N, CA, C and O atoms as a DFTB+ gen file, in Angstrom:
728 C
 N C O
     1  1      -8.811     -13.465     -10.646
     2  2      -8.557     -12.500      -9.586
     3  2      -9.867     -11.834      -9.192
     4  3     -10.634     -11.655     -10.138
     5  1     -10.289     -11.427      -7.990
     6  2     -11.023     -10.742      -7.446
     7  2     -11.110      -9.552      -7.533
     8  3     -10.123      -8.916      -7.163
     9  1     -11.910      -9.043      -7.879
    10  2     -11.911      -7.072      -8.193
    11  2     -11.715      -6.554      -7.067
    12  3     -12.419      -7.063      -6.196
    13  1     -10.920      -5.595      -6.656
    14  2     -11.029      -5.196      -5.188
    15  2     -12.178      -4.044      -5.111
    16  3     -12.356      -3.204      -5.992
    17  1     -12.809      -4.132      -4.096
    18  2     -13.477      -3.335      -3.628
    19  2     -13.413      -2.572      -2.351
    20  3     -12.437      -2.692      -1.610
    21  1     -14.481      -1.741      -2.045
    22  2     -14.520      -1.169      -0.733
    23  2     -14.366      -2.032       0.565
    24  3     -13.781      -2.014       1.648
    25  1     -15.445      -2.988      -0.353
    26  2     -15.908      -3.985       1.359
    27  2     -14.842      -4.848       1.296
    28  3     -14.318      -5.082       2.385
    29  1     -14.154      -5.636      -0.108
    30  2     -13.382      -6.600       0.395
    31  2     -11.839      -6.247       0.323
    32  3     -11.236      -7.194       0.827
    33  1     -11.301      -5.649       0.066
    34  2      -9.857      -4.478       0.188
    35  2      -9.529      -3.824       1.201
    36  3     -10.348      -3.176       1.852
    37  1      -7.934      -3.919       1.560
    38  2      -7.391      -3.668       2.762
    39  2      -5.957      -2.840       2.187
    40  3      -4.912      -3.467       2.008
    41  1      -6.046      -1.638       1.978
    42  2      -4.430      -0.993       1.806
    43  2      -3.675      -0.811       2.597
    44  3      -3.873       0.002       3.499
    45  1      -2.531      -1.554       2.483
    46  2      -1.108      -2.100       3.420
    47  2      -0.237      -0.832       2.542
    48  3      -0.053      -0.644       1.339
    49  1       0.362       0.222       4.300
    50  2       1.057       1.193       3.416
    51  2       2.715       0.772       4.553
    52  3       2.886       0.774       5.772
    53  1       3.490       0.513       3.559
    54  2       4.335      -0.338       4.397
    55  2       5.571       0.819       4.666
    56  3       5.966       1.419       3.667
    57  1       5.903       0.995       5.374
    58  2       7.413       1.586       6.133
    59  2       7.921       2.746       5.472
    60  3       9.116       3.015       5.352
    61  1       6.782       3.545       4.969
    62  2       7.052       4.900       4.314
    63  2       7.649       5.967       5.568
    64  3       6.796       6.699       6.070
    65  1       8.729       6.054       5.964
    66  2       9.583       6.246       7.303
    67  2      10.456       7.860       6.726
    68  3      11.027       8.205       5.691
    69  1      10.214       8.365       7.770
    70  2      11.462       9.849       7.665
    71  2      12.252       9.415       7.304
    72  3      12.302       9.739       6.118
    73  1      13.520       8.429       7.682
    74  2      15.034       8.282       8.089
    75  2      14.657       7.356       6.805
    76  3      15.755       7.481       6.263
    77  1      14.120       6.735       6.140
    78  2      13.610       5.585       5.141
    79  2      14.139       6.370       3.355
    80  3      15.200       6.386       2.732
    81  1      12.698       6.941       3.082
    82  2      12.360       7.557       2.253
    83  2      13.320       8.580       1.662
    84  3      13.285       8.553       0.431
    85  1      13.960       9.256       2.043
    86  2      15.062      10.033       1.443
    87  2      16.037       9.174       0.582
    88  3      16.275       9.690      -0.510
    89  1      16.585       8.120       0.790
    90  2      17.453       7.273       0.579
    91  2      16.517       6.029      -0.910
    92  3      16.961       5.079      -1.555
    93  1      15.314       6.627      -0.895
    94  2      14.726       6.274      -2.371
    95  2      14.187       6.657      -3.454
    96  3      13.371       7.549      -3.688
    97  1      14.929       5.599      -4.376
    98  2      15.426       6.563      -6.060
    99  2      13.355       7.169      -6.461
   100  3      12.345       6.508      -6.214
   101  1      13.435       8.478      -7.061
   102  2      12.265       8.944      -7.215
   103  2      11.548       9.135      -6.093
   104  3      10.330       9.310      -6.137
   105  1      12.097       9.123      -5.201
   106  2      11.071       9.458      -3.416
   107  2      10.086      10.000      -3.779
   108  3       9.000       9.488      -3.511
   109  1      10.173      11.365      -4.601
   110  2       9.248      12.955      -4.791
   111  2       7.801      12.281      -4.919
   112  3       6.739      12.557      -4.362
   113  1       8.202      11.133      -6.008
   114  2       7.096      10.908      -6.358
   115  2       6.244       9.811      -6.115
   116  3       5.194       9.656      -6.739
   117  1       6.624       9.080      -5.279
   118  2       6.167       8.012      -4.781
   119  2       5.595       8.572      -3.291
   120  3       4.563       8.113      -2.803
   121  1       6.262       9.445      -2.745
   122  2       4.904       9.636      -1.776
   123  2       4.352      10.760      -1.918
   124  3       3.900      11.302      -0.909
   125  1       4.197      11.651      -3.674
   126  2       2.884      11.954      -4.219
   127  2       1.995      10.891      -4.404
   128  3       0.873      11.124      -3.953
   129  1       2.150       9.748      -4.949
   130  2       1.339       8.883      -5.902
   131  2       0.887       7.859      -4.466
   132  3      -0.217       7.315      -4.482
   133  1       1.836       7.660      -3.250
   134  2       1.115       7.422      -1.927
   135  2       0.156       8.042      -1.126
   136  3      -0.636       7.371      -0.464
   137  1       0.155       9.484      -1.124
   138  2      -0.449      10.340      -0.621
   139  2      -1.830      10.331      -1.302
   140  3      -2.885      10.244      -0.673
   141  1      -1.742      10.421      -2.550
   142  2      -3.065      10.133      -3.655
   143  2      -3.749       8.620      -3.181
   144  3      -4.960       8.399      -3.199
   145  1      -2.838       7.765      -2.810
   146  2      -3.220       6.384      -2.720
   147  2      -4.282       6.400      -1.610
   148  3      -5.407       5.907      -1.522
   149  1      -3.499       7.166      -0.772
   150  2      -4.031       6.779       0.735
   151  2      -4.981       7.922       1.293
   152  3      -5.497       7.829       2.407
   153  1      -5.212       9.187       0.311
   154  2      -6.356      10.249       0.104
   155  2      -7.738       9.367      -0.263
   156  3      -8.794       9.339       0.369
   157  1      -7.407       8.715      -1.393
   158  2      -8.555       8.163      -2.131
   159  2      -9.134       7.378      -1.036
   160  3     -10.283       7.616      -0.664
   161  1      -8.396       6.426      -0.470
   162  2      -8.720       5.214       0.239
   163  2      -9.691       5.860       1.745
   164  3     -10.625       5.253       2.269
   165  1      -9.129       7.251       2.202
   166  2     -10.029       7.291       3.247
   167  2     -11.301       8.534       2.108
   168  3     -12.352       8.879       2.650
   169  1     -11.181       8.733       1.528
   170  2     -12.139       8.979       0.708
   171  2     -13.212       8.617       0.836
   172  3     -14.233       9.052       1.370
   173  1     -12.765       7.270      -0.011
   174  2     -14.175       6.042      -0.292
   175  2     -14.068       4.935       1.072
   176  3     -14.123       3.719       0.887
   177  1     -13.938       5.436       2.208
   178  2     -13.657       4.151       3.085
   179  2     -13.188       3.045       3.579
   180  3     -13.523       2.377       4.558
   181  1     -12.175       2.895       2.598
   182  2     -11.466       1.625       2.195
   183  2     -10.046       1.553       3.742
   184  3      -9.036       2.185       4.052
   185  1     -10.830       0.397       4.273
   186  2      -9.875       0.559       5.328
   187  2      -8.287       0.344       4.724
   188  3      -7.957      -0.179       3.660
   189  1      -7.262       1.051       5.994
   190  2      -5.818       1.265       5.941
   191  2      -5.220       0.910       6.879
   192  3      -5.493       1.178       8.049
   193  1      -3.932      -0.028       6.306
   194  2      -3.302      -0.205       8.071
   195  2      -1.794       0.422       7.359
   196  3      -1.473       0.620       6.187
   197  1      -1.239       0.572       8.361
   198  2       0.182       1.118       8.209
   199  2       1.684       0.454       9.001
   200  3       2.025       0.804      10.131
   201  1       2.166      -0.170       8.473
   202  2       3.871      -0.837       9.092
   203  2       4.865       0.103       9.082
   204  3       4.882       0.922       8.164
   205  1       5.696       0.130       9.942
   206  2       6.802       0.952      10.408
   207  2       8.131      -0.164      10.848
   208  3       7.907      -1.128      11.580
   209  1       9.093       0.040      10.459
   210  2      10.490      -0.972      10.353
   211  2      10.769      -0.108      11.235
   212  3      10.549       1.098      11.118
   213  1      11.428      -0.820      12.476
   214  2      11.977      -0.343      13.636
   215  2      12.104       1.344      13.583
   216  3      13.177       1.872      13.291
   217  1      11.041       2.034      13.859
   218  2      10.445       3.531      13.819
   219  2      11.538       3.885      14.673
   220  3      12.050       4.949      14.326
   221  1      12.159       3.259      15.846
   222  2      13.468       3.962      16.845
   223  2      14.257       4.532      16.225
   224  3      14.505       5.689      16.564
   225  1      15.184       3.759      14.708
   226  2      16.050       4.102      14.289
   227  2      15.681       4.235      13.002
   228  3      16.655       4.143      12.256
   229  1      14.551       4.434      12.385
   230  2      13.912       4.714      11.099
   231  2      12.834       6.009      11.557
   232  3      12.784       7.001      10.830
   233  1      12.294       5.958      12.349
   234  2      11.598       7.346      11.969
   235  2      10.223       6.925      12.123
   236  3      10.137       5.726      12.386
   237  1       9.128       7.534      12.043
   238  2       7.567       7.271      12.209
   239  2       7.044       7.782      10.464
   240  3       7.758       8.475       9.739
   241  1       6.165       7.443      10.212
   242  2       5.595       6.991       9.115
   243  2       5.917       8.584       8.625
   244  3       6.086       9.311       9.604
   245  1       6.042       9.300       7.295
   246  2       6.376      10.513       6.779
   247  2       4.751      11.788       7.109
   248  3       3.734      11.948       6.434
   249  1       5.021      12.177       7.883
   250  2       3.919      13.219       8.497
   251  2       2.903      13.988       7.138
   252  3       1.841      14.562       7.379
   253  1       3.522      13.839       5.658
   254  2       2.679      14.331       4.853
   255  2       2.015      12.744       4.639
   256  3       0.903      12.820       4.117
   257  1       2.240      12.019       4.787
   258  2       1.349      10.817       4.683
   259  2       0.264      10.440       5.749
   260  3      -0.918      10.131       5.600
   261  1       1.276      10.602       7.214
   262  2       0.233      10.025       8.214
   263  2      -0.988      11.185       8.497
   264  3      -2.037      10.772       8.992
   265  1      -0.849      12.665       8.176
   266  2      -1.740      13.769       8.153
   267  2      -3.069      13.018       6.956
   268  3      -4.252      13.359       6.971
   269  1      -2.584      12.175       6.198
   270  2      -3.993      11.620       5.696
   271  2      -4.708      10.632       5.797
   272  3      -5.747      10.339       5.205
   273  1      -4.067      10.044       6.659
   274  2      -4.838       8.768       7.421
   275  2      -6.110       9.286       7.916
   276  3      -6.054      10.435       8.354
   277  1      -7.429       8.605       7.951
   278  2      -7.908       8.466       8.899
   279  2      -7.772       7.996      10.547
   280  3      -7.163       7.026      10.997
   281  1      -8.585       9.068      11.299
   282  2      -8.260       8.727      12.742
   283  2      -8.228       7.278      12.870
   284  3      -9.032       6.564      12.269
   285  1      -7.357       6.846      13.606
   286  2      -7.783       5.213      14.321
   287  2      -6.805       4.364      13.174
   288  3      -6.487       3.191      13.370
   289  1      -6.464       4.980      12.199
   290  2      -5.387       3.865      11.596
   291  2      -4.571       3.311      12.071
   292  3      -3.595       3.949      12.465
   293  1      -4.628       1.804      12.245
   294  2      -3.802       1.187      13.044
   295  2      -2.352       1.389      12.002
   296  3      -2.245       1.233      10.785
   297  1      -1.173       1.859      13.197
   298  2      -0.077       1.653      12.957
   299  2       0.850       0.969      13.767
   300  3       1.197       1.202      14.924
   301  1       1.321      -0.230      12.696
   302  2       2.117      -1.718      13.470
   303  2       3.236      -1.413      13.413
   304  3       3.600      -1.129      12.272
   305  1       4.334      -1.310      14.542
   306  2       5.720      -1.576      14.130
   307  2       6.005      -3.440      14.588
   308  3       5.366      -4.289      15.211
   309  1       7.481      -3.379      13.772
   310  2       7.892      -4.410      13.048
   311  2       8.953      -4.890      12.961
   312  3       9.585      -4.387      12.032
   313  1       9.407      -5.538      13.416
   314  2      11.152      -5.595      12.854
   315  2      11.277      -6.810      11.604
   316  3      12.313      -6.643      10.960
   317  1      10.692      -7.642      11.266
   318  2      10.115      -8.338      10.312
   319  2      10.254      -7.760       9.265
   320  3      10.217      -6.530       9.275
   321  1      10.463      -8.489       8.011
   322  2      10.576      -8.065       6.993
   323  2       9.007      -8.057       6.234
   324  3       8.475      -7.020       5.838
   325  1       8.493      -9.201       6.139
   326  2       7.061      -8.934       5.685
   327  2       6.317      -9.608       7.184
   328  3       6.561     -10.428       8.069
   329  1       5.032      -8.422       6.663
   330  2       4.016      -8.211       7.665
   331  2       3.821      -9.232       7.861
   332  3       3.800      -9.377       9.083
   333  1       3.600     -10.368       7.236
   334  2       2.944     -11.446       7.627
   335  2       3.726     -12.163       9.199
   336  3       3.272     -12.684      10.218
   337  1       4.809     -11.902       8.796
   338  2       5.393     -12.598      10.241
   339  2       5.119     -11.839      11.620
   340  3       5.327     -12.402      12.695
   341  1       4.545     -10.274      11.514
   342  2       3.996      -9.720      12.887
   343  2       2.946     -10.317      13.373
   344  3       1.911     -10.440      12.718
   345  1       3.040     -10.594      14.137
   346  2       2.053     -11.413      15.020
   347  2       0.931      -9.816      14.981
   348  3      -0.201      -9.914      14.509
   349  1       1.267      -8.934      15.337
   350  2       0.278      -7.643      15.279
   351  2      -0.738      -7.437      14.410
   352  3      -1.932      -7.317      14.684
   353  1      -0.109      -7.393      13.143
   354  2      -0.323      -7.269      11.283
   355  2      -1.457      -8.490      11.845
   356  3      -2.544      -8.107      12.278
   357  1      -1.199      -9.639      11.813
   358  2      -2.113     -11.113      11.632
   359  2      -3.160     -11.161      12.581
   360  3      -4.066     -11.993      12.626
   361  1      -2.911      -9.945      13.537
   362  2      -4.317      -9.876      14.701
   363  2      -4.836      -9.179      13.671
   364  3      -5.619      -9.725      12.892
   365  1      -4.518      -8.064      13.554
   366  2      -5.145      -7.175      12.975
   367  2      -5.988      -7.504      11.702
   368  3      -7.184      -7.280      11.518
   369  1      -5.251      -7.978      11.024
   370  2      -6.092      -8.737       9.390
   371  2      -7.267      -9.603       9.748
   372  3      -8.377      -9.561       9.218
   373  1      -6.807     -10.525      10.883
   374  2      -8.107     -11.819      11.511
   375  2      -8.993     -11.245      11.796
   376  3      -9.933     -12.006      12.026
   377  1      -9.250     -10.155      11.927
   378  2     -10.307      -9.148      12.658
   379  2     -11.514      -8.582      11.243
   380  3     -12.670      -8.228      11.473
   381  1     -10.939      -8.620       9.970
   382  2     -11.744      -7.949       9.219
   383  2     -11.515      -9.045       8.388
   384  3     -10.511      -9.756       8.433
   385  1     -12.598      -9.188       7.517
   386  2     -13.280     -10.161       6.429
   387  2     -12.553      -9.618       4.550
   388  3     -13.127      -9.455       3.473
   389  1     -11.288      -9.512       4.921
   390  2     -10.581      -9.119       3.203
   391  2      -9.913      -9.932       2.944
   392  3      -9.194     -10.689       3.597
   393  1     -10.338      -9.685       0.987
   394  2      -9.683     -11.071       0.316
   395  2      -8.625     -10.965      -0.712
   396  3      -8.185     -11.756      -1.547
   397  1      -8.194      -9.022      -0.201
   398  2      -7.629      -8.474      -1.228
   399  2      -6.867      -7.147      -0.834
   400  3      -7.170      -6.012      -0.466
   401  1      -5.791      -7.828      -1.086
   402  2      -4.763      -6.773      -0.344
   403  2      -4.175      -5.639      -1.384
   404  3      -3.964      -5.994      -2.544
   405  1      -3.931      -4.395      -1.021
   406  2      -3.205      -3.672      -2.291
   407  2      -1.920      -2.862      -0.840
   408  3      -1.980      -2.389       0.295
   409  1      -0.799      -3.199      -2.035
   410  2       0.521      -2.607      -1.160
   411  2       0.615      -1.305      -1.872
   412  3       0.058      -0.893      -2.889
   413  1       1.670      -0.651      -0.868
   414  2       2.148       0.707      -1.349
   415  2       3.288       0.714      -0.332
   416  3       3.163       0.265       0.807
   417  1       4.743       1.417      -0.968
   418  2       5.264       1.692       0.356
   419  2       6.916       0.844      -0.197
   420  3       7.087       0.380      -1.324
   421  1       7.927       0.828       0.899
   422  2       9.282       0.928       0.496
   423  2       9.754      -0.164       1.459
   424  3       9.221      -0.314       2.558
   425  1      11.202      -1.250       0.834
   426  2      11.320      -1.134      -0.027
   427  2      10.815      -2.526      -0.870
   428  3      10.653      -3.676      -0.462
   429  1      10.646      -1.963      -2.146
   430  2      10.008      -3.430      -3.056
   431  2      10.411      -4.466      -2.793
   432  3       9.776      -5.482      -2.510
   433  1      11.731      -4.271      -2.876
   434  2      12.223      -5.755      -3.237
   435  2      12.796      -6.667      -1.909
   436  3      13.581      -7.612      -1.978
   437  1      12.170      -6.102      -0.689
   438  2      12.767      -6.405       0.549
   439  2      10.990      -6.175       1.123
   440  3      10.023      -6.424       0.403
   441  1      10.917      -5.754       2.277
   442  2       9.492      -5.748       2.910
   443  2       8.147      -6.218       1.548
   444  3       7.446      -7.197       1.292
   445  1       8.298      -5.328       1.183
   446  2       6.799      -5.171       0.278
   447  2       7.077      -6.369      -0.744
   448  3       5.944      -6.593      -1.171
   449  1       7.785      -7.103      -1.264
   450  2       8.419      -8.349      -2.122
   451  2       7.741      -9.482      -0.657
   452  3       6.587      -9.833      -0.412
   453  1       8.576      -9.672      -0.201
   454  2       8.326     -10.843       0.794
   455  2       7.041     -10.652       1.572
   456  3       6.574     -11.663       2.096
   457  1       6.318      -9.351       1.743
   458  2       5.035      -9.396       2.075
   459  2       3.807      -9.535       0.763
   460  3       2.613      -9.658       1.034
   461  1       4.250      -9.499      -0.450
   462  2       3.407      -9.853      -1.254
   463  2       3.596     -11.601      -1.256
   464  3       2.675     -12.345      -0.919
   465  1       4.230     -11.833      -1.461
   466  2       4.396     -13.607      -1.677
   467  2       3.827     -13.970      -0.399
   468  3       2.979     -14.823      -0.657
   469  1       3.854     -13.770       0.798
   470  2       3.209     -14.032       1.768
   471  2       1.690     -14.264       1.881
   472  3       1.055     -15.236       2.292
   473  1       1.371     -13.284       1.478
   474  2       0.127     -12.918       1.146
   475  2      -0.821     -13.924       0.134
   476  3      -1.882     -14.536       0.260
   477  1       0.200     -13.726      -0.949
   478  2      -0.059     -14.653      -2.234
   479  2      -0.488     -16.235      -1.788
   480  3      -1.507     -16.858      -2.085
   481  1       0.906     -16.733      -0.802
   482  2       0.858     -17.824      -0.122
   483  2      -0.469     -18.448       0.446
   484  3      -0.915     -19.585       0.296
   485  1      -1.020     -17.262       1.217
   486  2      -2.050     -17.308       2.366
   487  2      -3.316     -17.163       1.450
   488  3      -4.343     -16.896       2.074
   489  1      -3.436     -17.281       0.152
   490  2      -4.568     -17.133      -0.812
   491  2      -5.229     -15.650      -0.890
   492  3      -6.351     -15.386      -1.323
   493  1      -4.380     -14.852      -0.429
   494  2      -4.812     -13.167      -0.347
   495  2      -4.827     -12.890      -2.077
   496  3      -3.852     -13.277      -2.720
   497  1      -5.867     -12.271      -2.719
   498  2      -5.786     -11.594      -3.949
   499  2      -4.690     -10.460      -3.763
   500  3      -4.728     -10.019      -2.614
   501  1      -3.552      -9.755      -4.700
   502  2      -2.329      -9.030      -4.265
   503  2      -2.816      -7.896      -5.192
   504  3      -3.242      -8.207      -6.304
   505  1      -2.780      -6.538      -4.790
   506  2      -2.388      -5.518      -6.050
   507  2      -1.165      -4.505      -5.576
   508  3      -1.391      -3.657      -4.713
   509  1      -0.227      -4.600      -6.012
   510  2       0.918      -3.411      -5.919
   511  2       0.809      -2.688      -6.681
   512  3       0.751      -2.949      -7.883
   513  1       0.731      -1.178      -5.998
   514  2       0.311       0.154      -6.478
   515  2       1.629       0.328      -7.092
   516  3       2.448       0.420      -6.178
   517  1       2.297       0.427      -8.441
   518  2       3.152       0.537      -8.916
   519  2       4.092       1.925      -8.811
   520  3       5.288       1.987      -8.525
   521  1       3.184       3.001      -9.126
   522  2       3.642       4.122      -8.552
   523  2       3.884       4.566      -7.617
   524  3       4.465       5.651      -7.591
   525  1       3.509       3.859      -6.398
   526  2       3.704       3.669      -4.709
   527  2       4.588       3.276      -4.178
   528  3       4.929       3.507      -3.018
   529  1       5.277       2.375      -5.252
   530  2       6.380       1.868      -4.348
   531  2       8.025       2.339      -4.557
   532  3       8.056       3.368      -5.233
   533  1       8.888       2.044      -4.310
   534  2       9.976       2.000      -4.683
   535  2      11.119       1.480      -4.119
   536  3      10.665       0.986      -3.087
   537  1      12.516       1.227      -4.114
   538  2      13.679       0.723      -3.910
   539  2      14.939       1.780      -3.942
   540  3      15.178       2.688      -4.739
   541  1      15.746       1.269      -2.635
   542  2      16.527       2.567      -3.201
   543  2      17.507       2.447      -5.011
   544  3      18.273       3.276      -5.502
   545  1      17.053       1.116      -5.566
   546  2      17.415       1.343      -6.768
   547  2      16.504       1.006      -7.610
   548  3      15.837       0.044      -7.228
   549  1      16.168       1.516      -8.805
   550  2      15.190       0.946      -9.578
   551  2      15.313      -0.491     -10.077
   552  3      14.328      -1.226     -10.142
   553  1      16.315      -0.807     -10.362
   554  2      16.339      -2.096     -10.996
   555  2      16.083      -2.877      -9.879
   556  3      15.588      -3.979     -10.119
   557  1      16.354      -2.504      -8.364
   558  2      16.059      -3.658      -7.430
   559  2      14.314      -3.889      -7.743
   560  3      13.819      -4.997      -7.948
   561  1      13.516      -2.547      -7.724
   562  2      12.036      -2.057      -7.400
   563  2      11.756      -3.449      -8.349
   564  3      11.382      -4.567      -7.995
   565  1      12.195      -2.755     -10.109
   566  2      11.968      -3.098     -11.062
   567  2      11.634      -4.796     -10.972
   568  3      10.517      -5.285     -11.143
   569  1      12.580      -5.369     -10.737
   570  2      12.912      -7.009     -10.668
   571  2      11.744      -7.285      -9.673
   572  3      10.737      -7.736     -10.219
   573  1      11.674      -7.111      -8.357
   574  2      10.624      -7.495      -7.470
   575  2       9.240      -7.130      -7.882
   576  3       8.245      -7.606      -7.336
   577  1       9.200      -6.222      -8.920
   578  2       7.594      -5.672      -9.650
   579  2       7.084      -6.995      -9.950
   580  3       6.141      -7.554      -9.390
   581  1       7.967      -7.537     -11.103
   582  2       7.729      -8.258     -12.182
   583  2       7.817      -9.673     -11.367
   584  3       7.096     -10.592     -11.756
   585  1       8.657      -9.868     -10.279
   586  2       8.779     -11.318      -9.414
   587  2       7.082     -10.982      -8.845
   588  3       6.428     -11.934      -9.271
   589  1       6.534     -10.429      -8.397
   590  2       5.253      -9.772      -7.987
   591  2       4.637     -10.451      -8.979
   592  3       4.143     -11.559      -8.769
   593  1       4.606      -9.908     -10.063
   594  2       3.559     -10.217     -11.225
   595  2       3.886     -11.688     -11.660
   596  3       2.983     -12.522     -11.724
   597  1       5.078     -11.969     -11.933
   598  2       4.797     -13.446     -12.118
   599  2       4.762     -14.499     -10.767
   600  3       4.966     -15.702     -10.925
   601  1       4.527     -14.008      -9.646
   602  2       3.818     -14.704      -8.823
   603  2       2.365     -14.309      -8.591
   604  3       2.070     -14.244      -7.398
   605  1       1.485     -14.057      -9.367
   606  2       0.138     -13.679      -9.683
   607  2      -0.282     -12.401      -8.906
   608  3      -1.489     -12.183      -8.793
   609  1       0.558     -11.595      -8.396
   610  2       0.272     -10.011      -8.278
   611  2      -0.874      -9.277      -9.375
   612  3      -0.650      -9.824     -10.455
   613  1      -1.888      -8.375      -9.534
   614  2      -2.257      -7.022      -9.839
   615  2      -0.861      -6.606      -9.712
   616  3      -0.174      -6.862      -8.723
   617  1      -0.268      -5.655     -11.215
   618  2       0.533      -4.446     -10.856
   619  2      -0.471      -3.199     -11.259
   620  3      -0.967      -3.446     -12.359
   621  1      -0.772      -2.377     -10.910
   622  2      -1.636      -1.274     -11.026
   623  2      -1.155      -0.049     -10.740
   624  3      -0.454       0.098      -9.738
   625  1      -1.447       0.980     -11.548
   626  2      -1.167       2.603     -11.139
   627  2      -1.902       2.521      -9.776
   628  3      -2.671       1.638      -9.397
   629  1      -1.441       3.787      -9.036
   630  2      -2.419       4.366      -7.954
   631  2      -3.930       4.727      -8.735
   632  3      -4.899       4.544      -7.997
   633  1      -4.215       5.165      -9.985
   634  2      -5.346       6.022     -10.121
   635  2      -6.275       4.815     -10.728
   636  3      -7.456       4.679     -10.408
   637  1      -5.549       3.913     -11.694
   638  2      -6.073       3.222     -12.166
   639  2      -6.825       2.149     -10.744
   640  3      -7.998       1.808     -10.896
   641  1      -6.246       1.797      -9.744
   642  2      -6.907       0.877      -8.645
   643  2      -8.188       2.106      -7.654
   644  3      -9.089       1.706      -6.917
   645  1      -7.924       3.295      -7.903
   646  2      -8.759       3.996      -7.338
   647  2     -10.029       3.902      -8.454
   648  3     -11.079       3.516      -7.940
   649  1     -10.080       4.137      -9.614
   650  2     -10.752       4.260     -10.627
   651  2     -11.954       2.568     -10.693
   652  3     -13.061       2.475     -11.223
   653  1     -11.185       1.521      -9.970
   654  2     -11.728       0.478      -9.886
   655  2     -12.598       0.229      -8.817
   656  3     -13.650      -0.410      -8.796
   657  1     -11.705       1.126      -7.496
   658  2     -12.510       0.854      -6.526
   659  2     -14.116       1.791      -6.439
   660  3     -14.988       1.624      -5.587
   661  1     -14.136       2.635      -7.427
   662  2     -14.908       3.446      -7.465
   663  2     -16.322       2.707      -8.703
   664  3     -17.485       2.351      -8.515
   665  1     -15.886       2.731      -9.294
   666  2     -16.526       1.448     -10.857
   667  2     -17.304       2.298     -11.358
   668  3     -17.715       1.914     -12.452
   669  1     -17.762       3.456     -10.997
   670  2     -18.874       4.140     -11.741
   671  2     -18.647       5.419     -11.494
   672  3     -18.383       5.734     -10.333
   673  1     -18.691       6.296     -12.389
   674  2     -18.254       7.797     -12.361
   675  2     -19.916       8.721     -11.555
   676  3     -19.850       9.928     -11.328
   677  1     -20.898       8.124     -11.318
   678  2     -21.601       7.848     -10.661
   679  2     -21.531       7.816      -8.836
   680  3     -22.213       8.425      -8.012
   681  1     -20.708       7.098      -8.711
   682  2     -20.100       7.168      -7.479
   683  2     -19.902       8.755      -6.779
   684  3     -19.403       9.771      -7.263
   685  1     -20.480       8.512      -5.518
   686  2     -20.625       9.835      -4.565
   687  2     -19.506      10.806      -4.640
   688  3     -19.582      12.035      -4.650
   689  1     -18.049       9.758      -4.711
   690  2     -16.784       9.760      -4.069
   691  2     -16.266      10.557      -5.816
   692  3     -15.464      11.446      -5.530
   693  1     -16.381      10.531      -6.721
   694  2     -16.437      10.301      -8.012
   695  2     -15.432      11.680      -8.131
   696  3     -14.224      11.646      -8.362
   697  1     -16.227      12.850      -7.918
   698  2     -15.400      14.103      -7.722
   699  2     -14.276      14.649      -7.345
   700  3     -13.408      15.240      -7.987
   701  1     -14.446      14.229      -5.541
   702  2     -13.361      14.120      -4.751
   703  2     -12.030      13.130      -5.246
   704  3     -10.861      13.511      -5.184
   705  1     -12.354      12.130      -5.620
   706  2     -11.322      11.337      -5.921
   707  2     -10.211      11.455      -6.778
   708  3      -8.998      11.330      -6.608
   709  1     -11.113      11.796      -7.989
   710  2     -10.660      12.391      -9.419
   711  2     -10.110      13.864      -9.317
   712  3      -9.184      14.302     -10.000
   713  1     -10.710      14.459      -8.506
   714  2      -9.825      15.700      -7.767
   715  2      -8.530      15.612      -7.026
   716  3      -7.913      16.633      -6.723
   717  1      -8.061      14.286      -6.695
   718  2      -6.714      13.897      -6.250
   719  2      -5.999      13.917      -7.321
   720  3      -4.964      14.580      -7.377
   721  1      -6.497      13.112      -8.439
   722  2      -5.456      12.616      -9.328
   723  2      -4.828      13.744     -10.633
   724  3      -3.933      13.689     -11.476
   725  1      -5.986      14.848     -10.171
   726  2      -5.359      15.956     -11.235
   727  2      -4.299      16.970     -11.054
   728  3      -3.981      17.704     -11.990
């Protein structure tokens, strides 16, 4: 597997939705441990794109999340289950030089499941932020984790993939970052 980094890492924050997110088991804390995800990432630069499942009747991405985007984050809607089939998502990816995708975002075992194998498919290195994601049941999350991992997924904490993308406590970002996770 490829270490992800700044330059070659792309965080896919998938359909974290108003009308979505209520309706999943541990919500509270999955878009804490998203919010941390996607703090760090415009932190250290690490570009972000964002998917939205039909936003008409789901809602636009959860406003304590999209308040931490960086300006200009492209956000794709979708009716697709994994990104890969948006023709949008696949402009968008062709455009930047990454060999290493990390997911975050709802639900596992439906969008973020079929967009990791996709990915996997297409020779993308995979990391699912474990604490990022969820299902509205755990055992669904649970099962698609581990289908993840034994289709050659990274499963990773949020802090632990920040902690990587950073590699040296050294790092500029080093403070700020580690100031998320406390």
């Amino acid at each position: 597997m490829m270490f992800p980094t700044v330059e070659n890492a792309l965080l896919v924050v998938v359909d974290m939705q108003a009308k979505l997110m209520p309706a999943m088991s541990d919500n509270e804390n999955i878009i804490r441990r998203a919010e941390i995800m996607i703090s760090g990432a415009a932190e250290l630069g690490l570009d972000t794109v964002v998917t939205e499942q039909y936003p008409k009747g789901l809602g636009n991405t959860l406003p304590e999340l999209s308040s931490k985007l960086p300006e200009l984050t492209p956000v794709i809607e979708k009716s697709v289950f994994s990104v890969f089939k948006s023709a949008e998502f696949n402009t968008f990816l062709s455009g930047r030089k990454r060999d290493v995708l990390i997911f975050a975002g709802v639900e596992m075992h439906v969008c973020l499941l079929q967009s990791v194998l996709d990915a996997l498919a297409d020779g993308y290195e995979v990391v699912v932020v474990a604490d990022a994601v969820g299902s509205r049941k755990n055992s669904d999350r649970d099962l698609a984790i581990e289908t993840a991992r034994q289709a050659g997924a990274w499963v990773l904490s949020s802090e632990s993939i920040l902690f990587m993308l950073m590699r040296d406590s050294k790092n500029p970002h080093f403070k700020a970052v580690s100031g998320l996770i406390k």
